[in-house]
Amino acid sequence: MIVKKVREEVAEEDMEELEVVYVPPPPPEEEDSIFSHYATGINFDKYDNILVDVSGDNPPQAIMTFEEAGLCETLSRNVSKSGYVKPTPVQKHGIPIIAAGRDLMACAQTGSGKTAAFLLPILQRLMEDGVAASRFSEVQEPEAIIVAPTRELINQIYLEARKFAFGTCVRTVVVYGGTSTGYTIREVLKGCSVLCGTPGRLLDIIGRGKVGLSKLRYLVLDEADRMLDMGFEPDMRKLVGSPGMPSKEERQTLMFSATYPEDIQRMAADFLKIDYLFLAVGQVGGACSDVEQQVLQVTQYSKREALMDILKTTGTERTMVFVETKRKADFIATFLCQENVPTTSIHGDREQREREQALTDFRTGKCPVLVATSVAARGLDIEHVQHVVNFDLPSGIDEYVHRIGRTGRCGNTGRAVSFFDPEADSPLARSLIKVLSGAQQEVPSWLEEIAGGAHGTTGFNPRGRVFASTDTRRREEARHQVSVPSSAADEDVWE
Ligand SMILES: Nc1ncnc2c1ncn2[C@@H]1O[C@H](COP(=O)(O)OP(=O)(O)OP(=O)(O)O)[C@@H](O)[C@H]1O
């Protein structure tokens, strides 16, 4: 059951283990490491041709250059040192929207720079308004809170925020499960203007009275559709209902993702001001077209052999192999090591220390193959990932879009190969075809046949149908105008 799985995952990400003593290594201090980045790819300029749709009243004018963003000198310098020459579409539109004080629901393809789109205008505003130098206090009052669904992703966002805030008095702190609570609290109490966290640890620190919310101006939900799905929604409601949390009218709420199922879009409106803007860069829920997608028909029993065939061609290029269960991640990683392929794995049953070590080994190339569960599907930005293999396809198409988006980032090209086992994956066939054709990829005829044979919507993820490229408010308006009764929200996706 998907519901159960989602809940298990949440528990893993945020479980408050009383005995955890793990203290993560300190973040880099040297400027070169802080600003190390990878080059944009040959398709970076193609971003300019992507269709952009902003809906809602009075959207501000987009910017064309970082100069037009009106960033202070330090921020501008940090943007240049990060290797950013011109903004991506989500930045061109998102930065002025946020700077104008508007709430935002933004949808843009994987790897297209959503993180900087929210970090830069927030930091700029904090600088402009003269953020107080951080100092020790028993209660910290951050001005911005950023939440993300996984520990590794929130840590990455924290490092990005710390990079852009380099040389300013903005102090960014990160809190996430699997690390020592005492250490986390000490870090927060040293001073905290921007607080990044996974939901459970964030609520824990707030509940302990270490973080007050009276100065909060920005609430950012990265991977917003995930943060509002059944697994995390209760935590998000708890967060916005925390004592002292400014009401949605008094704070600015920003949501970012590459996928936005319609039912989640509707629910997200509970967290946003009524006049929020919806920014869609390209197709909502569409895959990044810089990823060459290939679907192979492979039965359960031939998958290991098929994987070995692929890995023989990839050499030392980084490859992420996604599997469905934690146990299988261990099993496949062990199998590959026995076959002399240097491999590591990341999943929710590994200790946080091991998870971080696995990512480091993968990043540095010590282990060019990373076997992962869905815990690594979203947001992770790792240089040189040229291949994604879906050893097992996920049950939902959105997860597929995020997984393959670990490659082909920032204008670089990448390749994703998926093993389609008709026994298990037929319910995904139709939505997979939509994603493939939406990204101008070849659709195998056998897949079309399977999709044609798949009856009704049984087991078919209804979210896969969402390629509206628009704001649900528009669809609702249209529905209203033609007097079509609105259909009940699809709930069977969770079954
Ligand atoms: N304007 C820019 N110029 C050059 N590089 C950029 C620019 N904006 C972002 N990048 C880089 O592109 C990469 C992808 O950005 P980011 O991780 O923010 O993507 P994303 O849209 O959040 O992806 P995902 O949907 O997977 O979370 C990062 O390495 C980031 O530093």
Coordinates of C-alpha atoms and ligand atoms in Angstrom, one line a residue:
M1 CA 0.0 0.0 0.0
I2 CA 1.4 3.4 -1.0
V3 CA -0.1 5.1 2.1
K4 CA 1.8 2.7 4.4
K5 CA 5.0 3.1 2.4
V6 CA 4.8 6.9 2.5
R7 CA 4.3 6.8 6.3
E8 CA 7.2 4.5 6.8
E9 CA 9.4 6.8 4.8
V10 CA 8.4 9.8 6.8
A11 CA 9.1 7.9 10.0
E12 CA 12.5 7.1 8.7
E13 CA 13.3 10.6 7.7
D14 CA 12.3 12.2 11.0
M15 CA 12.1 9.5 13.6
E16 CA 13.4 11.0 16.8
E17 CA 15.8 8.4 18.0
L18 CA 16.7 9.2 21.6
E19 CA 20.1 7.6 21.4
V20 CA 21.4 9.1 18.2
V21 CA 24.8 10.6 18.8
Y22 CA 25.8 11.2 15.2
V23 CA 27.3 14.6 14.6
P24 CA 27.8 15.4 10.9
P25 CA 31.1 16.6 9.7
P26 CA 31.4 20.4 9.6
P27 CA 30.5 22.1 6.3
P28 CA 33.5 23.3 4.2
E29 CA 35.2 26.5 5.3
E30 CA 37.5 27.2 2.3
E31 CA 36.0 29.5 -0.3
D32 CA 37.0 27.2 -3.1
S33 CA 35.0 24.3 -1.7
I34 CA 32.1 26.5 -0.8
F35 CA 31.8 27.7 -4.3
S36 CA 32.8 24.6 -6.2
H37 CA 30.3 23.9 -8.9
Y38 CA 29.9 22.1 -12.1
A39 CA 29.7 23.6 -15.5
T40 CA 26.4 24.3 -17.2
G41 CA 25.8 22.0 -20.2
I42 CA 25.4 22.5 -23.9
N43 CA 21.6 22.8 -23.6
F44 CA 21.6 25.6 -21.0
D45 CA 20.7 28.2 -23.6
K46 CA 17.8 26.0 -24.7
Y47 CA 16.1 27.0 -21.4
D48 CA 15.3 30.3 -23.1
N49 CA 12.9 28.6 -25.5
I50 CA 10.8 26.9 -22.8
L51 CA 7.3 28.2 -22.6
V52 CA 6.5 30.0 -19.4
D53 CA 3.1 30.6 -18.0
V54 CA 2.4 32.8 -15.0
S55 CA -1.2 32.8 -13.8
G56 CA -2.8 34.9 -11.1
D57 CA -3.3 38.7 -10.9
N58 CA -0.7 41.3 -11.7
P59 CA 2.5 39.3 -11.9
P60 CA 5.6 41.4 -11.9
Q61 CA 7.8 41.7 -14.9
A62 CA 10.4 38.9 -15.4
I63 CA 14.1 39.8 -15.2
M64 CA 16.4 38.9 -18.0
T65 CA 19.7 39.2 -16.1
F66 CA 21.0 38.9 -12.6
E67 CA 21.9 42.6 -12.6
E68 CA 18.2 43.3 -12.9
A69 CA 17.5 41.3 -9.8
G70 CA 19.0 44.2 -7.8
L71 CA 21.1 42.0 -5.6
C72 CA 23.5 43.7 -3.2
E73 CA 27.2 43.6 -4.0
T74 CA 28.0 40.6 -1.8
L75 CA 25.1 38.5 -3.1
S76 CA 26.0 39.4 -6.7
R77 CA 29.6 38.4 -6.1
N78 CA 28.5 35.1 -4.7
V79 CA 26.2 34.5 -7.6
S80 CA 29.2 35.0 -10.0
K81 CA 31.5 32.9 -7.9
S82 CA 28.9 30.1 -8.2
G83 CA 29.4 30.2 -11.9
Y84 CA 26.0 31.7 -12.7
V85 CA 26.1 34.0 -15.7
K86 CA 22.4 34.3 -16.5
P87 CA 19.3 33.2 -14.8
T88 CA 17.3 30.2 -15.8
P89 CA 13.5 30.7 -16.6
V90 CA 12.4 29.8 -13.1
Q91 CA 14.8 32.4 -11.7
K92 CA 13.9 35.0 -14.3
H93 CA 10.2 34.8 -13.2
G94 CA 10.5 33.5 -9.6
I95 CA 13.0 36.1 -8.3
P96 CA 10.9 39.2 -9.1
I97 CA 7.7 37.5 -7.9
I98 CA 9.2 36.7 -4.5
A99 CA 10.9 40.1 -4.4
A100 CA 7.5 41.7 -4.9
G101 CA 6.2 40.0 -1.8
R102 CA 3.9 37.6 -3.6
D103 CA 3.2 34.0 -2.6
L104 CA 4.2 31.5 -5.2
M105 CA 3.6 28.0 -6.4
A106 CA 6.4 27.3 -8.9
C107 CA 6.7 24.3 -11.2
A108 CA 9.9 23.9 -13.3
Q109 CA 11.7 20.8 -14.6
T110 CA 14.3 19.0 -12.5
G111 CA 17.7 20.5 -12.4
S112 CA 16.6 24.0 -13.7
G113 CA 17.7 26.1 -10.7
K114 CA 14.7 26.3 -8.4
T115 CA 16.9 26.5 -5.3
A116 CA 18.5 29.8 -6.2
A117 CA 15.1 31.1 -7.4
F118 CA 13.9 31.1 -3.8
L119 CA 17.2 31.6 -2.0
L120 CA 18.4 34.8 -3.8
P121 CA 15.3 37.0 -3.3
I122 CA 15.0 35.9 0.4
L123 CA 18.6 36.6 1.1
Q124 CA 18.4 39.9 -0.7
R125 CA 15.4 41.0 1.4
L126 CA 17.1 40.0 4.6
M127 CA 20.2 42.0 3.6
E128 CA 18.2 45.0 2.5
D129 CA 16.3 45.1 5.8
G130 CA 19.5 44.8 7.7
V131 CA 19.4 41.3 9.3
A132 CA 20.8 41.4 12.8
A133 CA 24.2 39.7 13.3
S134 CA 23.6 36.3 14.7
R135 CA 24.4 35.8 18.3
F136 CA 23.8 33.2 21.0
S137 CA 20.3 33.2 22.5
E138 CA 18.2 30.5 24.3
V139 CA 15.5 31.1 21.7
Q140 CA 16.2 31.9 18.1
E141 CA 13.8 33.7 15.8
P142 CA 14.6 32.8 12.2
E143 CA 13.2 35.0 9.4
A144 CA 13.0 32.2 6.9
I145 CA 12.2 28.5 7.3
I146 CA 12.9 26.1 4.4
V147 CA 11.5 22.5 4.6
A148 CA 12.4 19.6 2.3
P149 CA 11.4 15.9 2.5
T150 CA 14.8 14.2 2.9
R151 CA 17.9 14.7 5.1
E152 CA 20.3 14.8 2.2
L153 CA 18.3 17.3 0.2
I154 CA 17.8 19.7 3.1
N155 CA 21.5 19.5 3.8
Q156 CA 22.2 20.4 0.1
I157 CA 19.8 23.4 0.3
Y158 CA 21.5 24.5 3.5
L159 CA 24.9 24.4 1.7
E160 CA 23.5 26.4 -1.2
A161 CA 22.0 29.0 1.2
R162 CA 25.3 29.2 3.1
K163 CA 27.2 29.7 -0.2
F164 CA 25.0 32.5 -1.3
A165 CA 25.1 34.1 2.1
F166 CA 28.9 33.9 2.3
G167 CA 30.4 37.1 3.7
T168 CA 27.1 38.4 5.0
C169 CA 25.8 38.2 8.6
V170 CA 23.0 35.9 7.6
R171 CA 23.5 32.6 9.5
T172 CA 22.0 29.5 8.0
V173 CA 21.4 26.4 10.1
V174 CA 20.2 22.9 9.2
V175 CA 18.3 20.5 11.3
Y176 CA 17.4 16.9 10.3
G177 CA 16.7 13.5 11.8
G178 CA 19.4 10.9 12.3
T179 CA 21.8 13.4 14.0
S180 CA 22.3 14.2 17.6
T181 CA 19.5 16.5 18.9
G182 CA 21.9 18.1 21.4
Y183 CA 24.3 19.0 18.6
T184 CA 21.4 20.4 16.5
I185 CA 20.1 22.5 19.4
R186 CA 23.6 23.9 20.0
E187 CA 23.9 24.9 16.4
V188 CA 20.6 26.6 16.3
L189 CA 21.2 28.5 19.5
K190 CA 24.5 30.0 18.1
G191 CA 22.3 32.2 15.9
C192 CA 19.9 31.4 13.1
S193 CA 18.3 33.7 10.5
V194 CA 17.5 31.0 7.9
L195 CA 16.5 27.6 9.3
C196 CA 16.5 24.6 6.9
G197 CA 15.0 21.4 8.2
T198 CA 13.1 18.1 7.6
P199 CA 9.7 18.4 9.1
G200 CA 10.0 16.2 12.2
R201 CA 13.2 17.6 13.5
L202 CA 12.0 21.1 12.8
L203 CA 8.8 20.5 14.8
D204 CA 10.8 19.0 17.6
I205 CA 13.1 22.0 17.9
I206 CA 10.1 24.4 17.8
G207 CA 8.3 22.2 20.3
R208 CA 11.2 22.4 22.7
G209 CA 10.9 26.2 22.6
K210 CA 14.3 26.7 20.9
V211 CA 12.9 28.4 17.9
G212 CA 10.3 31.1 18.0
L213 CA 8.3 32.1 15.0
S214 CA 7.4 35.7 15.7
K215 CA 9.9 37.1 13.2
L216 CA 9.2 34.5 10.4
R217 CA 8.6 36.1 7.1
Y218 CA 9.3 33.3 4.6
L219 CA 8.1 29.7 4.6
V220 CA 9.5 27.7 1.7
L221 CA 8.3 24.2 0.8
D222 CA 10.8 22.6 -1.5
E223 CA 9.4 19.5 -3.3
A224 CA 6.1 21.0 -2.3
D225 CA 3.9 18.3 -3.7
R226 CA 5.8 15.8 -1.6
M227 CA 5.6 18.0 1.5
L228 CA 1.8 18.2 1.1
D229 CA 1.0 14.6 0.2
M230 CA -0.4 12.2 2.8
G231 CA 2.9 11.4 4.4
F232 CA 3.9 15.0 5.3
E233 CA 0.7 16.9 5.2
P234 CA -0.1 16.5 8.9
D235 CA 3.4 17.8 9.8
M236 CA 3.0 20.8 7.5
R237 CA -0.4 21.6 9.1
K238 CA 1.2 21.3 12.5
L239 CA 4.0 23.6 11.4
V240 CA 1.7 26.3 10.2
G241 CA -0.4 25.8 13.3
S242 CA 2.6 26.1 15.7
P243 CA 2.2 28.8 18.4
G244 CA 3.5 32.1 17.1
M245 CA 3.5 31.1 13.4
P246 CA 2.4 34.2 11.4
S247 CA -0.9 33.5 9.5
K248 CA -0.6 33.0 5.8
E249 CA -1.6 36.7 5.3
E250 CA 1.3 37.8 7.4
R251 CA 4.0 35.5 6.0
Q252 CA 5.2 34.8 2.4
T253 CA 4.8 31.2 1.5
L254 CA 6.7 29.7 -1.5
M255 CA 6.3 26.3 -3.0
F256 CA 8.6 24.7 -5.5
S257 CA 8.6 21.4 -7.4
A258 CA 8.9 19.7 -10.8
T259 CA 5.6 18.0 -10.3
Y260 CA 2.2 19.2 -9.0
P261 CA -0.7 16.7 -8.9
E262 CA -4.0 18.6 -9.2
D263 CA -5.3 17.5 -5.8
I264 CA -2.2 18.6 -4.1
Q265 CA -2.4 22.0 -5.9
R266 CA -5.9 22.5 -4.6
M267 CA -4.8 21.6 -1.1
A268 CA -1.7 23.8 -1.3
A269 CA -4.0 26.8 -1.6
D270 CA -4.8 26.4 2.1
F271 CA -1.3 27.5 2.8
L272 CA -1.1 30.4 0.4
K273 CA -2.6 33.8 0.2
I274 CA -5.6 34.0 -2.1
D275 CA -3.7 36.0 -4.8
Y276 CA -0.8 33.6 -5.0
L277 CA 0.9 33.3 -8.4
F278 CA 1.3 30.0 -10.2
L279 CA 4.5 29.8 -12.3
A280 CA 4.8 26.9 -14.8
V281 CA 8.0 26.5 -16.8
G282 CA 7.3 24.0 -19.5
Q283 CA 4.8 21.2 -18.8
V284 CA 3.7 20.7 -15.3
G285 CA 5.0 17.3 -14.3
G286 CA 7.0 16.9 -17.5
A287 CA 10.4 15.2 -17.6
C288 CA 13.6 17.1 -18.4
S289 CA 14.1 16.8 -22.2
D290 CA 17.9 16.7 -21.7
V291 CA 17.5 13.2 -20.4
E292 CA 17.4 10.5 -23.1
Q293 CA 14.9 8.0 -21.9
Q294 CA 14.8 4.4 -22.8
V295 CA 12.4 1.7 -21.7
L296 CA 13.4 -1.9 -22.0
Q297 CA 11.1 -4.8 -21.5
V298 CA 12.9 -6.9 -18.9
T299 CA 11.4 -9.6 -16.6
Q300 CA 12.1 -9.7 -12.9
Y301 CA 14.5 -12.6 -13.4
S302 CA 16.6 -11.0 -16.1
K303 CA 17.1 -7.6 -14.5
R304 CA 20.5 -8.3 -12.9
E305 CA 21.9 -9.5 -16.2
A306 CA 20.5 -6.4 -18.0
L307 CA 22.0 -4.2 -15.3
M308 CA 25.4 -5.7 -15.8
D309 CA 25.1 -5.2 -19.5
I310 CA 24.5 -1.5 -19.0
L311 CA 27.2 -1.1 -16.4
K312 CA 29.8 -2.7 -18.8
T313 CA 29.2 0.3 -21.0
T314 CA 29.2 3.1 -18.4
G315 CA 32.7 2.5 -17.0
T316 CA 33.5 5.0 -14.3
E317 CA 30.6 7.4 -15.2
R318 CA 28.3 7.9 -12.2
T319 CA 25.2 5.8 -12.3
M320 CA 22.2 5.8 -9.9
V321 CA 20.3 2.6 -9.8
F322 CA 16.8 2.9 -8.3
V323 CA 15.1 -0.1 -6.7
E324 CA 11.8 -0.4 -4.9
T325 CA 12.8 -1.7 -1.4
K326 CA 15.5 -1.2 1.1
R327 CA 16.3 -4.8 1.2
K328 CA 16.7 -5.0 -2.5
A329 CA 19.0 -2.0 -2.4
D330 CA 21.3 -3.9 -0.1
F331 CA 21.0 -7.0 -2.2
I332 CA 21.8 -5.4 -5.5
A333 CA 24.6 -3.3 -4.0
T334 CA 26.2 -6.6 -2.6
F335 CA 25.7 -8.3 -5.9
L336 CA 27.4 -5.5 -7.8
C337 CA 30.3 -5.4 -5.4
Q338 CA 30.7 -9.2 -5.9
E339 CA 30.8 -8.5 -9.6
N340 CA 33.7 -6.1 -8.9
V341 CA 31.6 -2.9 -9.6
P342 CA 32.5 -0.4 -6.9
T343 CA 29.0 0.3 -5.5
T344 CA 27.5 1.9 -2.5
S345 CA 23.8 2.3 -1.4
I346 CA 21.5 4.8 0.2
H347 CA 18.2 4.0 1.9
G348 CA 16.2 4.6 5.0
D349 CA 17.5 1.6 7.0
R350 CA 21.1 2.8 6.8
E351 CA 22.4 5.0 9.6
Q352 CA 22.8 8.6 8.8
R353 CA 26.6 8.4 9.0
E354 CA 26.4 5.6 6.4
R355 CA 24.0 7.5 4.2
E356 CA 26.3 10.6 4.1
Q357 CA 29.4 8.4 3.5
A358 CA 27.6 6.7 0.6
L359 CA 26.9 10.0 -1.0
T360 CA 30.4 11.2 -0.5
D361 CA 31.8 8.0 -2.0
F362 CA 29.5 8.4 -4.9
R363 CA 30.2 12.1 -5.4
T364 CA 34.0 11.6 -5.3
G365 CA 33.8 8.7 -7.7
K366 CA 35.2 6.2 -5.2
C367 CA 32.0 4.3 -5.8
P368 CA 30.6 5.3 -9.2
V369 CA 27.5 3.3 -8.8
L370 CA 24.8 4.2 -6.2
V371 CA 21.9 1.9 -5.5
A372 CA 19.1 3.9 -4.0
T373 CA 15.5 3.8 -2.9
S374 CA 13.1 6.7 -3.4
V375 CA 14.9 8.5 -0.6
A376 CA 17.3 9.7 -3.3
A377 CA 14.8 10.4 -6.0
R378 CA 14.2 14.1 -5.4
G379 CA 16.4 17.2 -5.4
L380 CA 19.8 15.7 -5.2
D381 CA 22.3 17.6 -7.4
I382 CA 25.3 15.4 -8.0
E383 CA 27.9 16.3 -10.6
H384 CA 28.7 13.8 -13.3
V385 CA 25.6 11.6 -12.9
Q386 CA 25.3 10.5 -16.5
H387 CA 23.0 7.6 -16.0
V388 CA 19.9 6.7 -14.1
V389 CA 18.7 3.1 -14.1
N390 CA 15.2 2.2 -12.9
F391 CA 16.0 -1.4 -12.0
D392 CA 12.4 -1.3 -10.6
L393 CA 10.0 1.3 -11.9
P394 CA 8.2 3.3 -9.3
S395 CA 4.4 3.0 -8.9
G396 CA 3.8 6.7 -9.6
I397 CA 4.8 8.7 -12.6
D398 CA 5.9 11.7 -10.6
E399 CA 8.5 9.7 -8.8
Y400 CA 9.8 8.5 -12.2
V401 CA 10.1 12.2 -13.3
H402 CA 12.1 13.1 -10.2
R403 CA 14.3 10.0 -10.4
I404 CA 15.4 10.5 -14.0
G405 CA 16.0 14.2 -13.1
R406 CA 19.1 13.2 -11.1
T407 CA 20.8 13.3 -14.5
G408 CA 20.6 15.9 -17.3
R409 CA 20.8 18.8 -15.0
C410 CA 21.5 22.5 -15.7
G411 CA 21.7 22.0 -19.5
N412 CA 23.8 18.9 -19.3
T413 CA 22.7 15.7 -21.1
G414 CA 22.0 12.4 -19.4
R415 CA 20.5 9.0 -20.0
A416 CA 17.8 7.0 -18.2
V417 CA 17.1 3.4 -18.8
S418 CA 14.1 1.7 -17.2
F419 CA 13.4 -1.9 -16.9
F420 CA 9.7 -2.5 -17.5
D421 CA 8.4 -5.8 -16.3
P422 CA 4.9 -6.2 -17.8
E423 CA 3.9 -8.4 -14.8
A424 CA 4.4 -5.5 -12.4
D425 CA 4.6 -2.3 -14.3
S426 CA 1.6 -2.4 -16.8
P427 CA -0.4 0.1 -14.7
L428 CA 2.3 2.7 -15.3
A429 CA 2.3 2.2 -19.1
R430 CA 0.0 5.0 -20.1
S431 CA 1.5 7.7 -17.9
L432 CA 4.9 6.6 -18.9
I433 CA 4.0 7.1 -22.6
K434 CA 2.8 10.6 -21.8
V435 CA 6.0 11.5 -20.1
L436 CA 8.1 10.0 -23.0
S437 CA 6.2 11.7 -25.7
G438 CA 6.0 15.0 -23.7
A439 CA 9.8 15.0 -23.7
Q440 CA 10.0 14.0 -27.4
Q441 CA 11.3 10.5 -26.7
E442 CA 10.7 7.4 -28.6
V443 CA 7.8 5.3 -27.4
P444 CA 8.3 1.5 -28.0
S445 CA 5.4 -0.1 -29.8
W446 CA 5.3 -2.9 -27.2
L447 CA 4.7 -0.3 -24.5
E448 CA 1.8 1.2 -26.5
E449 CA 0.3 -2.2 -26.9
I450 CA 0.5 -2.8 -23.1
A451 CA -1.0 0.6 -22.5
G452 CA -3.8 -0.1 -24.9
G453 CA -4.6 -3.4 -23.1
A454 CA -4.5 -1.8 -19.6
H455 CA -8.1 -1.6 -18.7
G456 CA -9.8 1.3 -17.0
T457 CA -7.8 3.2 -14.5
T458 CA -7.2 0.3 -12.2
G459 CA -3.9 0.7 -10.6
F460 CA -3.1 3.6 -13.0
N461 CA -1.8 6.6 -11.1
P462 CA -4.3 9.3 -11.9
R463 CA -1.7 11.9 -11.1
G464 CA 0.0 10.8 -14.3
R465 CA -2.7 12.4 -16.3
V466 CA -1.8 15.8 -14.9
F467 CA -0.1 17.7 -17.7
A468 CA -2.3 20.7 -17.7
S469 CA 0.6 23.2 -17.8
T470 CA -1.7 25.4 -15.9
D471 CA -2.9 26.4 -12.6
T472 CA -5.8 24.3 -11.2
R473 CA -7.6 27.6 -10.6
R474 CA -7.9 28.1 -14.3
R475 CA -9.2 24.6 -14.9
E476 CA -11.8 25.2 -12.1
E477 CA -12.8 28.5 -13.6
A478 CA -13.3 26.8 -17.0
R479 CA -15.2 23.9 -15.4
H480 CA -17.4 26.4 -13.7
Q481 CA -18.1 28.3 -16.9
V482 CA -19.2 25.2 -18.8
S483 CA -21.1 24.0 -15.7
V484 CA -19.4 20.6 -15.5
P485 CA -19.7 19.2 -12.0
S486 CA -16.3 18.9 -10.4
S487 CA -15.2 15.3 -9.9
A488 CA -14.2 14.0 -6.5
A489 CA -10.5 14.1 -5.8
D490 CA -8.9 10.9 -6.9
E491 CA -7.9 9.1 -3.8
D492 CA -7.1 5.7 -5.2
V493 CA -3.6 6.8 -6.0
W494 CA -2.8 5.9 -2.4
E495 CA -4.1 2.3 -2.6
Ligands
LIG1 N1 21.6 30.4 -13.4 C1 22.4 29.4 -13.2 N2 23.5 29.3 -13.9 C2 24.3 28.2 -13.7 N3 24.1 27.2 -12.9 C3 22.9 27.2 -12.3 C4 22.0 28.3 -12.4 N4 21.0 28.1 -11.6 C5 21.2 26.9 -11.0 N5 22.4 26.4 -11.4 C6 22.9 25.1 -11.0 O1 22.1 24.1 -11.5 C7 22.1 22.9 -10.7 C8 20.6 22.5 -10.5 O2 20.0 23.5 -9.7 P1 18.9 23.1 -8.6 O3 19.4 22.0 -7.7 O4 18.5 24.3 -7.9 O5 17.7 22.5 -9.5 P2 16.2 22.2 -9.1 O6 15.4 22.8 -10.2 O7 15.9 22.5 -7.7 O8 16.2 20.6 -9.4 P3 15.2 19.4 -8.7 O9 13.9 19.6 -9.3 O10 15.9 18.2 -9.1 O11 15.2 19.7 -7.2 C9 22.8 23.3 -9.4 O12 24.1 22.7 -9.5 C10 22.8 24.8 -9.5 O13 23.9 25.3 -8.8

